[in-house]
Structure formats: C-alpha cells, structure tokens
Coordinates of C-alpha atoms in Angstrom, one line a residue:
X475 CA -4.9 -17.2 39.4
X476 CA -2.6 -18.0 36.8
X477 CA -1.7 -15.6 33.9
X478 CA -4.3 -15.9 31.0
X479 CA -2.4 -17.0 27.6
X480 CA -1.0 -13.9 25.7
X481 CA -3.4 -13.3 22.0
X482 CA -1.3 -15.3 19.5
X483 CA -1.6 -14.1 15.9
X484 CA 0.0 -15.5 12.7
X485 CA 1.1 -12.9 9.9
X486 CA 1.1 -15.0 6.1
X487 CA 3.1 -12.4 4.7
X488 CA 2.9 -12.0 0.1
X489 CA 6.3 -11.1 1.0
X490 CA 9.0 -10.3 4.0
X491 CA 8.5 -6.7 5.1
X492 CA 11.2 -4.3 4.0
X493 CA 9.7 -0.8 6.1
X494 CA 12.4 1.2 4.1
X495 CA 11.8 -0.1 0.7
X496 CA 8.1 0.3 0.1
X497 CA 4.9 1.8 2.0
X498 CA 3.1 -1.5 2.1
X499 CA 6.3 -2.8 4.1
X500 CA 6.2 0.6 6.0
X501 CA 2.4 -0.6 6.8
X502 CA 3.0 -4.3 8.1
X503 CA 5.5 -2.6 10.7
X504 CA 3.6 -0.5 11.8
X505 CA 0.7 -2.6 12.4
X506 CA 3.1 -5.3 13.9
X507 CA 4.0 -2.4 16.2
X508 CA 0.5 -1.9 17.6
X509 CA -0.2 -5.6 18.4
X510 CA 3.5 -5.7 20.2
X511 CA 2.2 -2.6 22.3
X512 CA -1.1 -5.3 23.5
X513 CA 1.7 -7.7 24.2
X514 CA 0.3 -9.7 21.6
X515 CA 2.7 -12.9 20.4
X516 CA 3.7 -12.7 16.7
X517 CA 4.6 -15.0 14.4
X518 CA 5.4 -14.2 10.6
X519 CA 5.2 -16.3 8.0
X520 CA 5.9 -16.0 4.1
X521 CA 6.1 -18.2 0.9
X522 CA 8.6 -15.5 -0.7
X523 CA 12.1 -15.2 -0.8
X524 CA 14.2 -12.9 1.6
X525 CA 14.2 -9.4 0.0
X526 CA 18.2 -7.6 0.6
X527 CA 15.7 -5.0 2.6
X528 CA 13.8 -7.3 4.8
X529 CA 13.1 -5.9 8.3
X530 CA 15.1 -7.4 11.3
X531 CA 11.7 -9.1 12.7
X532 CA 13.4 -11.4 15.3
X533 CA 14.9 -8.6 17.4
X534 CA 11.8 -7.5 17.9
X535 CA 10.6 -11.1 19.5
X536 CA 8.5 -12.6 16.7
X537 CA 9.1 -16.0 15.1
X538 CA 9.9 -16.0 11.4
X539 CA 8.2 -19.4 9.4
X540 CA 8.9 -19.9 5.9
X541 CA 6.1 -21.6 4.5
X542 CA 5.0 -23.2 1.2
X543 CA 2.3 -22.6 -1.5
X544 CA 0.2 -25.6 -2.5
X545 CA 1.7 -28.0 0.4
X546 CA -0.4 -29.5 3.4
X547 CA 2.7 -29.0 5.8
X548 CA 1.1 -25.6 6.7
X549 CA -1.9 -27.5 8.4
X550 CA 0.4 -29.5 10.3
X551 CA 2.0 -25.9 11.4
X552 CA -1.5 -24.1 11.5
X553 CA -2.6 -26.6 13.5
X554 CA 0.0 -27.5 15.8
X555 CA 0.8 -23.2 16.1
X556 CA -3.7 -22.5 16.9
X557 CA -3.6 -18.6 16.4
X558 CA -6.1 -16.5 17.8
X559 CA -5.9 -14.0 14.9
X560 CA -4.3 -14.7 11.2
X561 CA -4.0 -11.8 9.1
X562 CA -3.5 -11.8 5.6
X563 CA -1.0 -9.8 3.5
X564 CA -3.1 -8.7 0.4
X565 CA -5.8 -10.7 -1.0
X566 CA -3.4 -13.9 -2.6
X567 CA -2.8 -14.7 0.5
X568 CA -6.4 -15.6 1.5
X569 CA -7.1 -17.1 -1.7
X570 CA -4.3 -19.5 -0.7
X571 CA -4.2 -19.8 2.6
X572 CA -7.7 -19.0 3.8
X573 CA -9.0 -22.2 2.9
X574 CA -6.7 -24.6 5.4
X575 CA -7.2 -21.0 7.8
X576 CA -10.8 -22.1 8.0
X577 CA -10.4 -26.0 8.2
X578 CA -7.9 -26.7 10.8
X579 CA -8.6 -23.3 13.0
X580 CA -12.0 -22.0 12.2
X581 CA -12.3 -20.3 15.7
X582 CA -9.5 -17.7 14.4
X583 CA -10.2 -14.5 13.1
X584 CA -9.4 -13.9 9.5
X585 CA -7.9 -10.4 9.0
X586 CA -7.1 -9.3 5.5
X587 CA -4.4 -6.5 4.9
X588 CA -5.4 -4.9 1.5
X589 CA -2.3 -2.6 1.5
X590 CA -4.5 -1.2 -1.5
X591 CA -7.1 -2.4 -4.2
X592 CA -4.9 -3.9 -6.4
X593 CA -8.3 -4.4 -8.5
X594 CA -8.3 -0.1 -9.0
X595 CA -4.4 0.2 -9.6
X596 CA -4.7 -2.6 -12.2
X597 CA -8.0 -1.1 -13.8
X598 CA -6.5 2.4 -13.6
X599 CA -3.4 1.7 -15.7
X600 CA -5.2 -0.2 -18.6
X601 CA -7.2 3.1 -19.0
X602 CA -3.4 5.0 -18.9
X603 CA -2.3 2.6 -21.3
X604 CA -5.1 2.7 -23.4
X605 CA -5.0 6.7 -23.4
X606 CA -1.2 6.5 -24.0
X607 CA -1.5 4.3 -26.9
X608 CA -3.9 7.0 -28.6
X609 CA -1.6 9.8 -28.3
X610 CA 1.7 9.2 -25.7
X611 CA 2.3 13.5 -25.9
X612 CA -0.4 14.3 -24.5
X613 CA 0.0 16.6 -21.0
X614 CA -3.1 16.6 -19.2
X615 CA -4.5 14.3 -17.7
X616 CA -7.5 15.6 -16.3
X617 CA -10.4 12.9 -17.5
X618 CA -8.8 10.0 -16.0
X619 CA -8.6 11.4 -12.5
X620 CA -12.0 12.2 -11.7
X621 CA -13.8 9.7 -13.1
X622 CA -17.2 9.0 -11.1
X623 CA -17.6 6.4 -8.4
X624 CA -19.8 4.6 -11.0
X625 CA -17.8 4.9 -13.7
X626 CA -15.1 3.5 -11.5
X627 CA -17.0 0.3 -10.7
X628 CA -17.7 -0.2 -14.5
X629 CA -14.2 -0.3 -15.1
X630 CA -13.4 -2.5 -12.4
X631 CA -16.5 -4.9 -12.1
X632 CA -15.7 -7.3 -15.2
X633 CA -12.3 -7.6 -14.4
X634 CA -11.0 -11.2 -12.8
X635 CA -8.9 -9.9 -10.6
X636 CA -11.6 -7.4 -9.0
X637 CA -13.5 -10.6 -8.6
X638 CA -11.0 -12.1 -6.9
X639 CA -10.0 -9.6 -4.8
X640 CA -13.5 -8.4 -3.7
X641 CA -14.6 -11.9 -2.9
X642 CA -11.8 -12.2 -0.7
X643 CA -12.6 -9.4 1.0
X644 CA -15.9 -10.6 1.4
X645 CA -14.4 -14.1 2.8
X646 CA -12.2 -12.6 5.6
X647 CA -14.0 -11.5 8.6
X648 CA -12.4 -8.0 8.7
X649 CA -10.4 -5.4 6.5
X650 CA -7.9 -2.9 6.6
X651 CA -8.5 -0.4 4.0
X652 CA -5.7 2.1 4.2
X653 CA -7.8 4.8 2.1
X654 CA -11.4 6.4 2.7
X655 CA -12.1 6.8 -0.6
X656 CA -11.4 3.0 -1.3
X657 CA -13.5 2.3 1.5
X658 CA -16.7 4.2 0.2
X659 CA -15.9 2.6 -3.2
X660 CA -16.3 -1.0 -1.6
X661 CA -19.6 0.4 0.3
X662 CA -21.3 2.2 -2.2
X663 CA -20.6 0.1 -5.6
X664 CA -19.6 -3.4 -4.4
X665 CA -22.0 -3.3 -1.4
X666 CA -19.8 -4.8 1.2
X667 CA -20.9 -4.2 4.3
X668 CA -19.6 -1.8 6.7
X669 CA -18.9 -4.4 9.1
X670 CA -16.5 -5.7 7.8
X671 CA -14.2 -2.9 6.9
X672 CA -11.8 -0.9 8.5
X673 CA -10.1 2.7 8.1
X674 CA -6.3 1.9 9.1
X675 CA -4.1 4.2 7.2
X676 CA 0.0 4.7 7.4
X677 CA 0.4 6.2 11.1
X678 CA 3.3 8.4 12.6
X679 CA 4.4 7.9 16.0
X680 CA 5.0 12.1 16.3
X681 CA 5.1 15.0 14.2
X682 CA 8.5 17.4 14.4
X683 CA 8.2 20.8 15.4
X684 CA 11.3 22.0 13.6
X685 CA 13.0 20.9 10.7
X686 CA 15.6 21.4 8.1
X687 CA 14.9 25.4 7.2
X688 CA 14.2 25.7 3.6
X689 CA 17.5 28.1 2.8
X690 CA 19.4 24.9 4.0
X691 CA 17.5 22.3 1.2
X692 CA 18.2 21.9 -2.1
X693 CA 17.2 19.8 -5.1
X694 CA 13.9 18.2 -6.0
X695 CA 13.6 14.7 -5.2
X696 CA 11.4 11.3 -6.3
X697 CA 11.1 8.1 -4.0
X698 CA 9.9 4.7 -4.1
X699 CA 10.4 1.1 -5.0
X700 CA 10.8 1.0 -9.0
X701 CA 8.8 -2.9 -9.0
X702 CA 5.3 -0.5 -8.5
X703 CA 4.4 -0.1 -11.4
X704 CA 2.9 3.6 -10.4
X705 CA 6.4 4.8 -9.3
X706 CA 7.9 3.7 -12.9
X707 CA 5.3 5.3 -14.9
X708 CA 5.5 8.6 -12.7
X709 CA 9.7 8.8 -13.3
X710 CA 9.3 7.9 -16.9
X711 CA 6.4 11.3 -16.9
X712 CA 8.9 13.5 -15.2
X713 CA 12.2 12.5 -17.8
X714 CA 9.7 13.1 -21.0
X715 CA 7.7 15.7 -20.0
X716 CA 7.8 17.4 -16.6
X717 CA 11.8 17.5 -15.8
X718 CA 12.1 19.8 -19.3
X719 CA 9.5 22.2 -18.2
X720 CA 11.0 22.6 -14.7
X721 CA 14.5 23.0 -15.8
X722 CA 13.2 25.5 -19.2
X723 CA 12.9 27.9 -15.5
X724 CA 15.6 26.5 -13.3
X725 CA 18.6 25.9 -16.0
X726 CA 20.4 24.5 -13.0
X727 CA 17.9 22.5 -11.1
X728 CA 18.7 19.1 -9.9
X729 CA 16.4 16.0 -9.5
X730 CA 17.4 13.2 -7.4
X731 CA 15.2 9.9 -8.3
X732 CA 16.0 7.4 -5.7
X733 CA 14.0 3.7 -5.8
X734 CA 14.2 0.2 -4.3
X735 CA 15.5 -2.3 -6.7
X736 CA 16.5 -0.2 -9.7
X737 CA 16.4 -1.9 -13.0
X738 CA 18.4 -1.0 -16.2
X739 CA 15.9 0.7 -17.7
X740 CA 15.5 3.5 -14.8
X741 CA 19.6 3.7 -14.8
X742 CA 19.9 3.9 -18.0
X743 CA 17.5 7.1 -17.4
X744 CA 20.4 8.8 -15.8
X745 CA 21.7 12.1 -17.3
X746 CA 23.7 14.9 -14.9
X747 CA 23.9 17.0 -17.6
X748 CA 20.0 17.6 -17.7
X749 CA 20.1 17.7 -14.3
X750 CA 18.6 14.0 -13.9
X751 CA 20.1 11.8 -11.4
X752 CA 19.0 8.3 -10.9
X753 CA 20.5 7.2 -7.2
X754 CA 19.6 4.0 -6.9
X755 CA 18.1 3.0 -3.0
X756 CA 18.4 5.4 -0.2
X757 CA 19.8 4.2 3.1
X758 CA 18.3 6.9 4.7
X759 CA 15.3 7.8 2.6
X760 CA 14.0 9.9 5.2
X761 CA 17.4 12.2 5.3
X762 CA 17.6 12.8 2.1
X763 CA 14.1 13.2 2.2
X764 CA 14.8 15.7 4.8
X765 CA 17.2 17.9 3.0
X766 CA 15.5 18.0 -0.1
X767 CA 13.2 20.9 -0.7
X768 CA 10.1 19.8 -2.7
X769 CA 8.8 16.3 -3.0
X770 CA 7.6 14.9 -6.7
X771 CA 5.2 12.5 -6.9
X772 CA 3.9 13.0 -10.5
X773 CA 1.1 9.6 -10.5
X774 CA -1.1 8.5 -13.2
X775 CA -2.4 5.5 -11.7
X776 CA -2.7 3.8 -8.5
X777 CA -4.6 3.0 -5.5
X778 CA -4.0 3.0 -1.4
X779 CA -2.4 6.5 -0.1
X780 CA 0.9 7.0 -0.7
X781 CA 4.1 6.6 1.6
X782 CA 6.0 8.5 0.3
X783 CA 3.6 11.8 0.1
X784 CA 3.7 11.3 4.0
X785 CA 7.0 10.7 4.6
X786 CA 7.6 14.1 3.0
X787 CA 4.9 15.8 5.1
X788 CA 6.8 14.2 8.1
X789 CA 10.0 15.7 7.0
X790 CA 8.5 19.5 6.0
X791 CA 9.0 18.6 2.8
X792 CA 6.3 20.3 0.2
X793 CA 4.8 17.8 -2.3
X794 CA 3.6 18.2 -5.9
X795 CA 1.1 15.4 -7.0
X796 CA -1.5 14.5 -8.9
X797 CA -5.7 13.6 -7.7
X798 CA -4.4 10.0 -7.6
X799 CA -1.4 11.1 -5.3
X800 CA -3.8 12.5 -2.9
X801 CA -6.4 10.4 -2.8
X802 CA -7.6 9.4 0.3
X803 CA -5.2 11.2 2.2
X804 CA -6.1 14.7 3.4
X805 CA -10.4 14.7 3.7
X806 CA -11.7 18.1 4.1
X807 CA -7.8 19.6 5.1
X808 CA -6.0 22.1 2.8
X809 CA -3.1 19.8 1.2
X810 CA 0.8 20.1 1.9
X811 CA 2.0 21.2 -1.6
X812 CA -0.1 21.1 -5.0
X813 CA -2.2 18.7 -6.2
X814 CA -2.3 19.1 -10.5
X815 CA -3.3 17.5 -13.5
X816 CA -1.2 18.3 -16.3
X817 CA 3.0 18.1 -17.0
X818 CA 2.7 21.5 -17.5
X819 CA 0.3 22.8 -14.3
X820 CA 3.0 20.1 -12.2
X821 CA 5.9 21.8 -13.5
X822 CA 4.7 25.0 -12.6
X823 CA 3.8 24.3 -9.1
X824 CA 6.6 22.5 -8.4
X825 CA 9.0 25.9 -9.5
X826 CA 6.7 28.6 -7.3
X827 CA 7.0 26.2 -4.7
X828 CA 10.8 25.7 -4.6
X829 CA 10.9 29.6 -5.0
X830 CA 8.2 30.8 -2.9
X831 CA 9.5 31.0 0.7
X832 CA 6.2 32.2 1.8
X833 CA 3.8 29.4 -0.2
X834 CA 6.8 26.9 0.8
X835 CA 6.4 27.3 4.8
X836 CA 2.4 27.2 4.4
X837 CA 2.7 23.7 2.9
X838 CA 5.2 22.5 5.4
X839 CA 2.4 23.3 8.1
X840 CA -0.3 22.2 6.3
X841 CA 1.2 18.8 6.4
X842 CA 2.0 18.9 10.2
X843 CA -1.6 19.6 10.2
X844 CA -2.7 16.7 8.2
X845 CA -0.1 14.1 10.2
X846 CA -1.7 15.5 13.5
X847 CA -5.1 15.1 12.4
X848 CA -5.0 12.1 10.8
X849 CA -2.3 9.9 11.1
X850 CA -1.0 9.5 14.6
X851 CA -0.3 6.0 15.4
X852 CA -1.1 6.7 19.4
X853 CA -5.1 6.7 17.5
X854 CA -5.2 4.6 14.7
X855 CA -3.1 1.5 16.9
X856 CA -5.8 1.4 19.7
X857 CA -8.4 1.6 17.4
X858 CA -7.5 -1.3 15.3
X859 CA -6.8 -3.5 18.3
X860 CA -10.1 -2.5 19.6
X861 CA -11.7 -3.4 16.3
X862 CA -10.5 -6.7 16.4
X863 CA -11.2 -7.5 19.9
X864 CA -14.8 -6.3 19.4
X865 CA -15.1 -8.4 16.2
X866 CA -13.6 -11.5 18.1
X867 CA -15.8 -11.7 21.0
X868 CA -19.1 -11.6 18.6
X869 CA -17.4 -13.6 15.9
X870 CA -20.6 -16.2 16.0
X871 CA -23.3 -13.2 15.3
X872 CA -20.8 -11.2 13.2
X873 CA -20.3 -14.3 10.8
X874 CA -23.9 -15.1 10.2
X875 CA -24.5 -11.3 9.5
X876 CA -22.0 -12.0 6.1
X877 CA -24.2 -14.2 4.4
X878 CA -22.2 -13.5 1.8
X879 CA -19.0 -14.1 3.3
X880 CA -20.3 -17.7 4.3
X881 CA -21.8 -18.5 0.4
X882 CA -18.4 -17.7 -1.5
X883 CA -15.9 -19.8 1.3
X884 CA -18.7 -22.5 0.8
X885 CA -18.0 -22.3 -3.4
X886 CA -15.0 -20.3 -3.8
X887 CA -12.9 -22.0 -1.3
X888 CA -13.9 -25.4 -2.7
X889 CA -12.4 -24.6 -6.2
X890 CA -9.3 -23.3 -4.5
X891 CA -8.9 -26.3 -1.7
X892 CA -9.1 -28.7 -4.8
X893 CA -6.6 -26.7 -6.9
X894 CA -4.1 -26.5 -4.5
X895 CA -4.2 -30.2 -3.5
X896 CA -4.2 -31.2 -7.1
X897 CA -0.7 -28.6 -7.6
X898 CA 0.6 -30.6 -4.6
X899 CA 0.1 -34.1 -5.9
X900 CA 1.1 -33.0 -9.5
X901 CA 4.3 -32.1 -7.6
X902 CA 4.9 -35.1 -5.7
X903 CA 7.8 -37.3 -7.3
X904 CA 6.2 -40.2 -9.4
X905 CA 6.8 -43.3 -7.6
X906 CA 6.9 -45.2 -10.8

C-alpha cells in the first residue's frame, strides 16, 4: 500500500519566531518541535519583516512564505498549498486571514495560538496607568493584583479589542491558552466552551540535576524583550524604586538588565555607579542566566506565564515576582523564589534570598519541582497533537456544537472579507 500523505500544516506567523528574543517566540518553537516529532510537514508563513533574531526555520525542513495583508495572492497559495491544519499566531492573524482560511480550505482545522490575552495585558495597564497618574510614588501594589474574576471581566468586557480577541477565539476551532488561570477566565466569565480550549504552556525538554552552585553566581539579573510593554514598565519600577532599596542593604550590588531590541530610553537608564547596568541583548540569555544568582521580574501588568520566570527555574536561578509574574504558573506548588506586592516587600525578598544560602537552595528545588510537574515537553507535545487529531476526526459534530463559532464567521467574517478586499482595490494602481 502506498505511504499515506504526511499531516500538512501552515503556520501564519504576527511575526518570524526569534526563540531567544521573547517567550512567545520561545512558544512557536517549541510547538513547531512537537508537530516535527509526528513527522508533520511545516510551512511558515508571515506578513512581517525579518526580525535580526529570527530562528533558522529552514534547517529544520520547513518552507518559509512571506505573505501579504489585504491581497488575494494568499488564496491562490492557500489553495494551491491545501493544509490539513492552519494555526494562527495571536488573534490578528485570524481576523485577517481566517476569512480566505475558511473559503478556499474549509476542511482545515483552524488552530489559534493566543501566546496570551492581549485583551487582559491591555486592560491591566490602563488600570496601572490610571493608578500611576493619581499618585506615581506609590509602592504597593496590592489592589491591582487580586482583583476578582468578575471584576476582571468588567474591566475587560467593553473593551474593542477584548471583543475582538474573544470572538476570534470563538471563530477558530481550537486554542492554545498557555495559562490556567486565562483559561478559567475565558470559561467562567466569557462562557466559551471548554471544547474549544486548550492548556499548552512553555515546555522543557529536561530538568538539570546540577547547576552553577550559588558561591559561584553573582549579581541580580532582569531579562526580556524591551517592545513588551510589561518588561519596560517592570525595569522602569526597579530604577525608581526597587534598585534603591536593594542597594540601601547591598552598597555594592550589581543589576544586570539585559532586553531584546533596546531603545534609548532603557540605555539611557544605564548608571555603573548605582550599580545599574543596562546590557543590551544576551547571546546566551540562558548563561548568564545561569550564573546570575537571583532572577527579577518586578510586573505590574500582563497576561500569559512568563518565559523568563521559567528559564530561571531551568537554570536554578531563584525568582522575585509579583501575583502577575506568577500567574498561572505554579497551581497548588510552593513557588521558586518570592512572589510580593510592594517595592519595598520585593526588595526585601530579593536581599534574604541573595543572602540566604539555605532559603536560596529551597527555591532552586522548588523550581525543579514545578518544571517536572508541569512543564515537560515529553507531556504537554503528545497531548497537544492528540488534541488536534481528536478535534480533526470529529470536526463536523465539533463545529455544530459552537453555535457561536458558526454565527460570528457568518457576520464577523463578512465585515472583515469586505474590508480587506476594499484595502486591496484601494491599493491597486489607478488605471486612469
């Protein structure tokens, strides 16, 4: 009998990956990995530029496409390319593409990557900004990280773009939800139905055993792409009000601030003398990582989990945070460092820790705890592939369940087909 075709699925990338610049790219790789281990064909696509950091995607046998916003040659290359499987990078993607998805392959299963919900970042920092503008000296925090579920919703529900994004969740046939708590927020307040989500978190292919001993690290250390917004806001907190604290107990402490992209504004933040060192990108961000001896991840807003709270765990590196840090990352499992609430409560955790020996070592294993329990790729890879495959062969039955689903591509998608199609002949040249 002759070999049945491989599953053929096209990724529409928001952007190119870049694994070692940001935890969404770290994501996309990783899930890339666990359709390559099916022996699943790949092909990515993207509308964006090429990123200085983008991942080497060919090497790995998958077929790079650049493709355009608001132009019908993707349904000639939809069409002609008939995926099995299309997954979406983040919910502009679908709101673009889903549309021609469903018209010129409508036996393919739509897959949305949320990364995160952008709808709770974005809602999330207009309350920081609105508390900021009351009173910007203000250290704790406290009321803005445990809001209710409910409350949560009202804050998001009005917003356009949690329309947008919720709807396309709806749209897609299934979800990625790299958080728990993100999930329960979509079940319990938006109403969307189990069905159609999925728990697929950052995964590790192993945890260490050993690494470097704590006499042999130095430093403190912050990570991450300075274009999220989260990461900005949480280096500006540190320079005005945690850094002082720290170093008012450790005159010759040294913080290391290391980001993707790094504008003016974070160099400009650079000062040796306090102890305050802006390093631009890190080749290696999980050596330095590595040799650093506590993690600081100060975050006043965001969504999703956070990469670089579990690259630390991966390298034994303790972690101070905040609530929004650690949400939906360790369930009922003691945390790898200290989650707090206040410049001042961070600061001081952040100091016992890096001089605590004995509350240092208990962190580090508290993360190899948390990586084995709950994010071994050798679990969560299976699973997903399983997930889809199930979803595929009822696709029919599991369609009609999402009424829902069905009644916004029937409206929604009707509005965005005749959008885009009156962009593209706005664009064509005038032939007078």
């Amino acid at each position: 009998m002759p070999a049945s075709k491989p599953t053929h699925v096209l990724i529409i990338g928001y952007v190119w990956p870049e694994p070692r610049s940001s935890a969404a790219g770290g994501h996309m790789m990783q899930i890339i990995e666990s359709f390559l281990q099916q022996g699943w064909q790949i092909t990515f696509s993207s509308p964006a530029g090429i990123g200085e950091h983008k991942a080497d995607l060919a090497v790995l046998g998958i077929d790079e496409v650049t493709i355009e916003l608001n132009n019908s040659s993707f349904d000639t290359f939809i069409t002609e390319l008939a995926p099995d499987i299309v997954l979406f990078d983040r919910f502009m993607m679908e709101e673009q593409f889903g549309w021609r998805v469903e018209k010129h392959c409508p036996q393919a299963l739509r897959v949305l990557e949320t990364s995160d919900l952008q709808s709770l970042r974005d809602a999330r920092q207009q309350q920081l900004k609105a508390r900021l503008k009351q009173n910007t000296e203000q250290d704790d925090f406290s009321s803005l990280f445990a809001p209710a579920q409910r409350e949560t919703f009202e804050q998001m529900a009005d917003a356009d773009l949690a329309q947008r994004e919720i709807a396309a969740i709806y749209r897609s046939d299934l979800n990625l939800m790299i958080s728990e708590y993100e999930i329960d927020l979509l079940i319990e307040q938006f109403h969307v139905p189990k069905a159609l989500l999925h728990w697929c978190p950052l995964m590790v292919d192993s945890v260490p055993a050993e690494f470097v001993p704590y006499e042999q690290r130095q430093h403190f250390l912050s990570i991450g792409n300075f274009r999220h917004a989260p990461n900005w806001d949480a280096v500006l907190w540190m320079k005005t009000h945690i850094w002082p604290l720290i170093r008012q107990q450790l005159p010759t402490a040294q913080l290391h601030v290391y980001g993707a992209y790094t504008p003016p504004k974070a160099t400009a933040l650079h000062n040796p003398a306090q102890g305050f060192h802006v390093l631009n990108w890190a080749e290696d961000a999980l050596e330095v990582m590595s040799n650093a001896r506590i993690c600081m991840a100060p975050l006043r807003f965001g969504a999703g989990i956070k990469g670089k709270i579990a690259d630390a765990m991966l390298c034994g590196t303790p972690n101070v945070t905040t609530p929004v840090g650690a949400e939906g990352m360790h369930g009922d499992l003691p945390w790898a460092g200290a989650i707090e609430q206040s410049a001042s409560a961070i600061a001081a955790a952040a100091v016992e820790l890096y001089q605590n020996s004995e509350s240092w070592h208990q962190a580090q294993r508290h993360g190899q705890a948390l990586l084995e329990a709950r994010y071994l790729q050798s679990e969560h890879g299976p699973a997903l592939v399983q997930r889809i495959e199930a979803c595929r062969a009822g696709l029919e039955q599991h369609r009609r369940n999402n009424f829902t689903g069905a009644m916004l591509r029937h409206h929604q998608h009707k509005s965005t087909q005749y959008m885009s199609q009156w962009i593209e002949a706005k664009n064509r040249p005038s032939t007078v």
